[in-house]
Amino acid sequence: MSSKRTAAFPAEDATVSEGVIVPETAGRHRPATAASPGEPLLVVEDLRVQFTRGGRKINAVNGLSYELAPGSMLAIIGESGSGKSVSSRALMGLLPPTAKISGSVRFDGRDLLGLSEREMQSLRGGDIAMVFQDPARSLNPTMKIGAQITEAVRLHSDLDKKGAQARAVELLKLVRLPAAERRFHEYPHQLSGGMRQRVMIAIALAGEPRLLIADEATTALDVTTQAQIMELLVELQQRLGMAVIMISHDLGLAASYAQDVVVMYAGRAVEYAPTKVLFANVRMPYTHALLGAIPALDREPHSLFEVTPGQPPDLSALPKGCPFRPRCSNATDQCLEMPPFTEHDPEHWFACWHPVGSGTGKHTANGEQR
Amino acid sequence: MTATATPRVPVSRDPRVSPLSRLTASPVLRLVVKRLLMAIPIMLGVTVLTFWVLSLIPGNAAQQLLGPEATPEDIALLEQQLGLDKPGVVRYFDWLQGAVTGDLGNSLVSRQPVSEILSARLPVTAELVFLAFVVSLVLAVPVALLAAHKPGGVMDRISMMISTLGLSVANYVLALLLVLVFAVSLGWLPAIGYTPLEDGLWANLRGMILPSAAIGFPLFCYYTRFLRGDLVDQMQQEEYVTTARAKGVGSWAVLIKHAFRNSSFGLITIVGLNLGALIGGTVIIEQIFALPGIGQMLLQAINTRDFVVVQAAVVIFALVAVVANLVVDLLYAVLDPRIRYGSR
Ligand SMILES: Nc1ncnc2c1ncn2[C@@H]1O[C@H](COP(=O)(O)OP(=O)(O)OP(=O)(O)O)[C@@H](O)[C@H]1O
Ligand code: SF4
Ligand SMILES: [Mg+2]
């Protein structure tokens, strides 16, 4: 079983890489993009998640599709409530039983949605791992961090207790936690937010995952720490050759790190392309609005800025047709019909009747309004 | 990154610190000293109050001892002998003076030293409370875990039904029901009476099963409900549970290793707070089952206006409540790492 691999990650050489991260392996392990040939690691197709709460149906994810090549980084971007967390938790079988999930999720050729709880359990923390947003709440406050990592190591290897503990210390060094041996015996409350998030990443790496999902892993941190954690994730992605799904509100963050970007709105993918392609030619008016909001330096990082007037739609009463229509300046009567999500340009998918730059809307090709 | 510089080594280990400041620097010792000092006004309060309430009840020990036929002269003579002719304030301070030096006085009725009465009766009540406590807790934990593993499942619904029932029945009603079924109808267990431990463990336990069940069952229901609710909250709302699941930890291990560990703090508090009410509950149960414990002693002493004995019982009850709260806080300090290292 792949989850029983025992080969260790390259051990951290602390003298070489204290402080500044030098991605010496960058380029050599240049991860494949969505465009590259070969089997994708993950294929999500028409994923739908519906909750029922108090008799009301909440359509949190409404037909989400994307692909992820082995070793590459994909960013999922969208406003709060757009279904980023729900869709990624659905992949790992972490949603409550009230969630109705449909569509298909193929990981390495296996259909994840059809797996039994037992099979899913060995996959969780093994081939697929996850790091969460709030490091203050994601660690068990009553357990030493060493024990929390060791637990994960033991679940996904044949190592005995001693070996697993040694491995856990190694992992703490790998994520550059200062004084790893001492921190091993400390409790989460004794660590800063950035250190806790490093511990979370160490836990995620314990099973040598091929896919790491970072659900706003840097949102709760201050700006400097945010950059350090992002650098760490990118470095680990390249060194360990794992694929990463990076979930964020921040299109700018995606632009700096990810190879591909999925923009989500009201539970749907509305635009999907390699980062370079996307930024050269943004087509979907919602992405365009997101982009327009980036240069404002005075805004708080990750703040829930209003990208465009209006509110995201009520997920239990979605509007007819394009969900962005009530806020869209390009909208016409045609938008009362749902625009299909298709590959309009090579590698460039989006769902819109009147995309930016097509001449039919008010947006122009170079991104200026009016 | 700002490191939260929490000293791993407690301050008190520093050799330069004098023993006295070491005492006040240790959070645990400070807690104990503070609580014991706080117990003093509590003790004074409850004893004054008891004394005052007793003085409001008509009649005194002399009248009770001599009965309705006694002449006023006889009563006056006995009152003088018992010191009941002195003003209440004087009597209270006489008693207090003895109590602080460890002399709880003699019973007004039997003339027996109170310390002797207590040493005979305390073990009975202690055994009753201990059995009720241990059994209810030992049963509540697995039942709550079973219920919380699948909220809304069969186990959950059965345990909720039983515990709702148990909480809505008064413990004396339950006691009578138990006697009716297990003593009268089935004849398995004695209905009343107490056999000392010296006469055999089984004989002793046989007599204690029904009374401790009458006290313990509502407790079991209460603990089960509380723990089940807290576990479900932890499982559904706490992000560290999601982390554990995302690691690949199985559902039982998440429940027991992660959620229960965090829920146990709440449970300890509940158990500690309960102890006071539990001791109160023994009064009526000891009466029903004719157990010669503190509760029965208290009722008899009130009937005979034996204020010396009543005071002793009240002091014991208050002491138990204070100590139970202290033990809860100490357990917290030992178990919860966030408190153990004195940082938050
Ligand atoms: N267990 C649940 N029951 C009902 N509704 C839920 C549940 N979990 C999530 N939702 C709803 O699903 C929608 C999508 O939530 P999700 O957490 O995926 O958003 P998000 O894109 O991750 O937002 P954020 O950026 O705030 O994290 C929200 O409207 C949320 O209220
Ligand atoms: S389909 Fe219409 S409403 Fe939706 S984004 Fe395109 S132009 Fe706007
Ligand atoms: Mg989210």
mmCIF file of N, CA and C in Angstrom, chain B residues 110-171:
data_model
loop_
_atom_site.group_PDB
_atom_site.id
_atom_site.type_symbol
_atom_site.label_atom_id
_atom_site.label_comp_id
_atom_site.label_asym_id
_atom_site.label_seq_id
_atom_site.Cartn_x
_atom_site.Cartn_y
_atom_site.Cartn_z
ATOM 1 N N SER B 110 -27.299 12.292 74.484
ATOM 2 C CA SER B 110 -26.681 11.039 74.933
ATOM 3 C C SER B 110 -25.452 11.282 75.793
ATOM 4 N N ARG B 111 -24.976 12.515 75.884
ATOM 5 C CA ARG B 111 -23.780 12.893 76.632
ATOM 6 C C ARG B 111 -22.520 12.272 76.032
ATOM 7 N N GLN B 112 -22.644 11.608 74.893
ATOM 8 C CA GLN B 112 -21.499 11.004 74.231
ATOM 9 C C GLN B 112 -20.674 12.112 73.566
ATOM 10 N N PRO B 113 -19.340 11.990 73.546
ATOM 11 C CA PRO B 113 -18.553 12.986 72.814
ATOM 12 C C PRO B 113 -18.910 12.947 71.321
ATOM 13 N N VAL B 114 -19.043 14.129 70.716
ATOM 14 C CA VAL B 114 -19.433 14.200 69.309
ATOM 15 C C VAL B 114 -18.413 13.487 68.416
ATOM 16 N N SER B 115 -17.136 13.599 68.794
ATOM 17 C CA SER B 115 -16.105 12.957 67.964
ATOM 18 C C SER B 115 -16.334 11.452 67.880
ATOM 19 N N GLU B 116 -16.812 10.870 69.001
ATOM 20 C CA GLU B 116 -17.104 9.434 69.011
ATOM 21 C C GLU B 116 -18.274 9.114 68.078
ATOM 22 N N ILE B 117 -19.324 9.931 68.174
ATOM 23 C CA ILE B 117 -20.490 9.718 67.311
ATOM 24 C C ILE B 117 -20.084 9.796 65.854
ATOM 25 N N LEU B 118 -19.274 10.813 65.549
ATOM 26 C CA LEU B 118 -18.866 11.006 64.157
ATOM 27 C C LEU B 118 -18.048 9.827 63.649
ATOM 28 N N SER B 119 -17.135 9.339 64.492
ATOM 29 C CA SER B 119 -16.273 8.258 63.982
ATOM 30 C C SER B 119 -17.077 6.987 63.749
ATOM 31 N N ALA B 120 -18.234 6.861 64.426
ATOM 32 C CA ALA B 120 -19.085 5.705 64.157
ATOM 33 C C ALA B 120 -19.920 5.915 62.890
ATOM 34 N N ARG B 121 -20.344 7.162 62.660
ATOM 35 C CA ARG B 121 -21.310 7.403 61.585
ATOM 36 C C ARG B 121 -20.700 7.840 60.261
ATOM 37 N N LEU B 122 -19.572 8.510 60.326
ATOM 38 C CA LEU B 122 -18.963 8.997 59.082
ATOM 39 C C LEU B 122 -18.692 7.887 58.067
ATOM 40 N N PRO B 123 -18.123 6.737 58.518
ATOM 41 C CA PRO B 123 -17.824 5.690 57.534
ATOM 42 C C PRO B 123 -19.058 5.228 56.758
ATOM 43 N N VAL B 124 -20.211 5.211 57.410
ATOM 44 C CA VAL B 124 -21.431 4.754 56.742
ATOM 45 C C VAL B 124 -21.779 5.699 55.589
ATOM 46 N N THR B 125 -21.820 6.996 55.906
ATOM 47 C CA THR B 125 -22.152 7.970 54.871
ATOM 48 C C THR B 125 -21.080 8.008 53.788
ATOM 49 N N ALA B 126 -19.829 7.930 54.213
ATOM 50 C CA ALA B 126 -18.737 7.976 53.234
ATOM 51 C C ALA B 126 -18.840 6.806 52.266
ATOM 52 N N GLU B 127 -19.152 5.625 52.803
ATOM 53 C CA GLU B 127 -19.273 4.454 51.928
ATOM 54 C C GLU B 127 -20.428 4.635 50.942
ATOM 55 N N LEU B 128 -21.541 5.124 51.466
ATOM 56 C CA LEU B 128 -22.721 5.353 50.628
ATOM 57 C C LEU B 128 -22.394 6.306 49.474
ATOM 58 N N VAL B 129 -21.784 7.434 49.824
ATOM 59 C CA VAL B 129 -21.458 8.441 48.820
ATOM 60 C C VAL B 129 -20.429 7.901 47.835
ATOM 61 N N PHE B 130 -19.424 7.224 48.365
ATOM 62 C CA PHE B 130 -18.356 6.700 47.520
ATOM 63 C C PHE B 130 -18.915 5.722 46.483
ATOM 64 N N LEU B 131 -19.739 4.774 46.962
ATOM 65 C CA LEU B 131 -20.304 3.778 46.043
ATOM 66 C C LEU B 131 -21.152 4.449 44.964
ATOM 67 N N ALA B 132 -22.007 5.386 45.413
ATOM 68 C CA ALA B 132 -22.896 6.058 44.467
ATOM 69 C C ALA B 132 -22.083 6.793 43.404
ATOM 70 N N PHE B 133 -21.054 7.470 43.856
ATOM 71 C CA PHE B 133 -20.195 8.251 42.995
ATOM 72 C C PHE B 133 -19.474 7.393 41.976
ATOM 73 N N VAL B 134 -18.746 6.415 42.509
ATOM 74 C CA VAL B 134 -17.887 5.611 41.653
ATOM 75 C C VAL B 134 -18.720 4.851 40.625
ATOM 76 N N VAL B 135 -19.785 4.214 41.105
ATOM 77 C CA VAL B 135 -20.588 3.415 40.182
ATOM 78 C C VAL B 135 -21.223 4.301 39.111
ATOM 79 N N SER B 136 -21.748 5.471 39.524
ATOM 80 C CA SER B 136 -22.419 6.315 38.530
ATOM 81 C C SER B 136 -21.428 6.826 37.496
ATOM 82 N N LEU B 137 -20.239 7.175 37.960
ATOM 83 C CA LEU B 137 -19.240 7.706 37.046
ATOM 84 C C LEU B 137 -18.711 6.614 36.117
ATOM 85 N N VAL B 138 -18.431 5.463 36.702
ATOM 86 C CA VAL B 138 -17.871 4.359 35.917
ATOM 87 C C VAL B 138 -18.864 3.914 34.831
ATOM 88 N N LEU B 139 -20.153 4.012 35.133
ATOM 89 C CA LEU B 139 -21.146 3.635 34.129
ATOM 90 C C LEU B 139 -21.420 4.774 33.146
ATOM 91 N N ALA B 140 -21.382 6.013 33.651
ATOM 92 C CA ALA B 140 -21.766 7.144 32.793
ATOM 93 C C ALA B 140 -20.782 7.349 31.651
ATOM 94 N N VAL B 141 -19.486 7.157 31.919
ATOM 95 C CA VAL B 141 -18.491 7.444 30.881
ATOM 96 C C VAL B 141 -18.681 6.557 29.640
ATOM 97 N N PRO B 142 -18.721 5.227 29.795
ATOM 98 C CA PRO B 142 -18.918 4.432 28.574
ATOM 99 C C PRO B 142 -20.272 4.658 27.909
ATOM 100 N N VAL B 143 -21.315 4.849 28.698
ATOM 101 C CA VAL B 143 -22.628 5.073 28.084
ATOM 102 C C VAL B 143 -22.623 6.376 27.281
ATOM 103 N N ALA B 144 -22.016 7.428 27.849
ATOM 104 C CA ALA B 144 -21.956 8.705 27.136
ATOM 105 C C ALA B 144 -21.128 8.573 25.857
ATOM 106 N N LEU B 145 -20.041 7.818 25.931
ATOM 107 C CA LEU B 145 -19.205 7.623 24.739
ATOM 108 C C LEU B 145 -19.992 6.886 23.654
ATOM 109 N N LEU B 146 -20.698 5.839 24.070
ATOM 110 C CA LEU B 146 -21.522 5.094 23.110
ATOM 111 C C LEU B 146 -22.566 6.002 22.471
ATOM 112 N N ALA B 147 -23.212 6.824 23.308
ATOM 113 C CA ALA B 147 -24.268 7.695 22.795
ATOM 114 C C ALA B 147 -23.696 8.742 21.853
ATOM 115 N N ALA B 148 -22.536 9.315 22.214
ATOM 116 C CA ALA B 148 -21.980 10.413 21.429
ATOM 117 C C ALA B 148 -21.341 9.926 20.131
ATOM 118 N N HIS B 149 -21.037 8.631 20.066
ATOM 119 C CA HIS B 149 -20.401 8.133 18.849
ATOM 120 C C HIS B 149 -21.317 8.271 17.648
ATOM 121 N N LYS B 150 -22.603 8.062 17.877
ATOM 122 C CA LYS B 150 -23.572 8.246 16.792
ATOM 123 C C LYS B 150 -24.747 9.055 17.332
ATOM 124 N N PRO B 151 -24.641 10.387 17.318
ATOM 125 C CA PRO B 151 -25.745 11.190 17.839
ATOM 126 C C PRO B 151 -27.019 10.888 17.045
ATOM 127 N N GLY B 152 -28.105 10.669 17.783
ATOM 128 C CA GLY B 152 -29.358 10.333 17.118
ATOM 129 C C GLY B 152 -29.490 8.857 16.816
ATOM 130 N N GLY B 153 -28.439 8.091 17.102
ATOM 131 C CA GLY B 153 -28.502 6.654 16.864
ATOM 132 C C GLY B 153 -29.258 5.924 17.953
ATOM 133 N N VAL B 154 -29.311 4.624 17.840
ATOM 134 C CA VAL B 154 -30.103 3.821 18.784
ATOM 135 C C VAL B 154 -29.593 3.991 20.219
ATOM 136 N N MET B 155 -28.277 3.829 20.406
ATOM 137 C CA MET B 155 -27.701 3.952 21.742
ATOM 138 C C MET B 155 -27.971 5.326 22.328
ATOM 139 N N ASP B 156 -27.840 6.329 21.485
ATOM 140 C CA ASP B 156 -28.057 7.697 21.934
ATOM 141 C C ASP B 156 -29.489 7.870 22.426
ATOM 142 N N ARG B 157 -30.430 7.362 21.634
ATOM 143 C CA ARG B 157 -31.834 7.560 21.995
ATOM 144 C C ARG B 157 -32.207 6.783 23.256
ATOM 145 N N ILE B 158 -31.698 5.559 23.358
ATOM 146 C CA ILE B 158 -32.003 4.775 24.559
ATOM 147 C C ILE B 158 -31.429 5.457 25.798
ATOM 148 N N SER B 159 -30.186 5.875 25.710
ATOM 149 C CA SER B 159 -29.570 6.465 26.897
ATOM 150 C C SER B 159 -30.224 7.794 27.264
ATOM 151 N N MET B 160 -30.653 8.543 26.267
ATOM 152 C CA MET B 160 -31.335 9.802 26.568
ATOM 153 C C MET B 160 -32.689 9.547 27.231
ATOM 154 N N MET B 161 -33.373 8.488 26.774
ATOM 155 C CA MET B 161 -34.669 8.169 27.363
ATOM 156 C C MET B 161 -34.502 7.798 28.832
ATOM 157 N N ILE B 162 -33.545 6.916 29.088
ATOM 158 C CA ILE B 162 -33.314 6.479 30.461
ATOM 159 C C ILE B 162 -32.906 7.654 31.343
ATOM 160 N N SER B 163 -32.010 8.495 30.821
ATOM 161 C CA SER B 163 -31.523 9.560 31.690
ATOM 162 C C SER B 163 -32.575 10.632 31.918
ATOM 163 N N THR B 164 -33.437 10.855 30.940
ATOM 164 C CA THR B 164 -34.529 11.806 31.161
ATOM 165 C C THR B 164 -35.445 11.287 32.265
ATOM 166 N N LEU B 165 -35.729 9.997 32.175
ATOM 167 C CA LEU B 165 -36.565 9.359 33.195
ATOM 168 C C LEU B 165 -35.915 9.501 34.565
ATOM 169 N N GLY B 166 -34.637 9.149 34.628
ATOM 170 C CA GLY B 166 -33.910 9.167 35.896
ATOM 171 C C GLY B 166 -33.851 10.547 36.516
ATOM 172 N N LEU B 167 -33.802 11.567 35.673
ATOM 173 C CA LEU B 167 -33.682 12.916 36.215
ATOM 174 C C LEU B 167 -35.021 13.473 36.659
ATOM 175 N N SER B 168 -36.102 12.859 36.175
ATOM 176 C CA SER B 168 -37.404 13.415 36.532
ATOM 177 C C SER B 168 -38.026 12.698 37.732
ATOM 178 N N VAL B 169 -37.344 11.674 38.237
ATOM 179 C CA VAL B 169 -37.868 10.968 39.415
ATOM 180 C C VAL B 169 -37.089 11.398 40.653
ATOM 181 N N ALA B 170 -37.796 11.793 41.723
ATOM 182 C CA ALA B 170 -37.122 12.184 42.964
ATOM 183 C C ALA B 170 -36.436 10.957 43.562
ATOM 184 N N ASN B 171 -35.297 11.167 44.249
ATOM 185 C CA ASN B 171 -34.544 9.995 44.675
ATOM 186 C C ASN B 171 -35.242 9.193 45.777
#
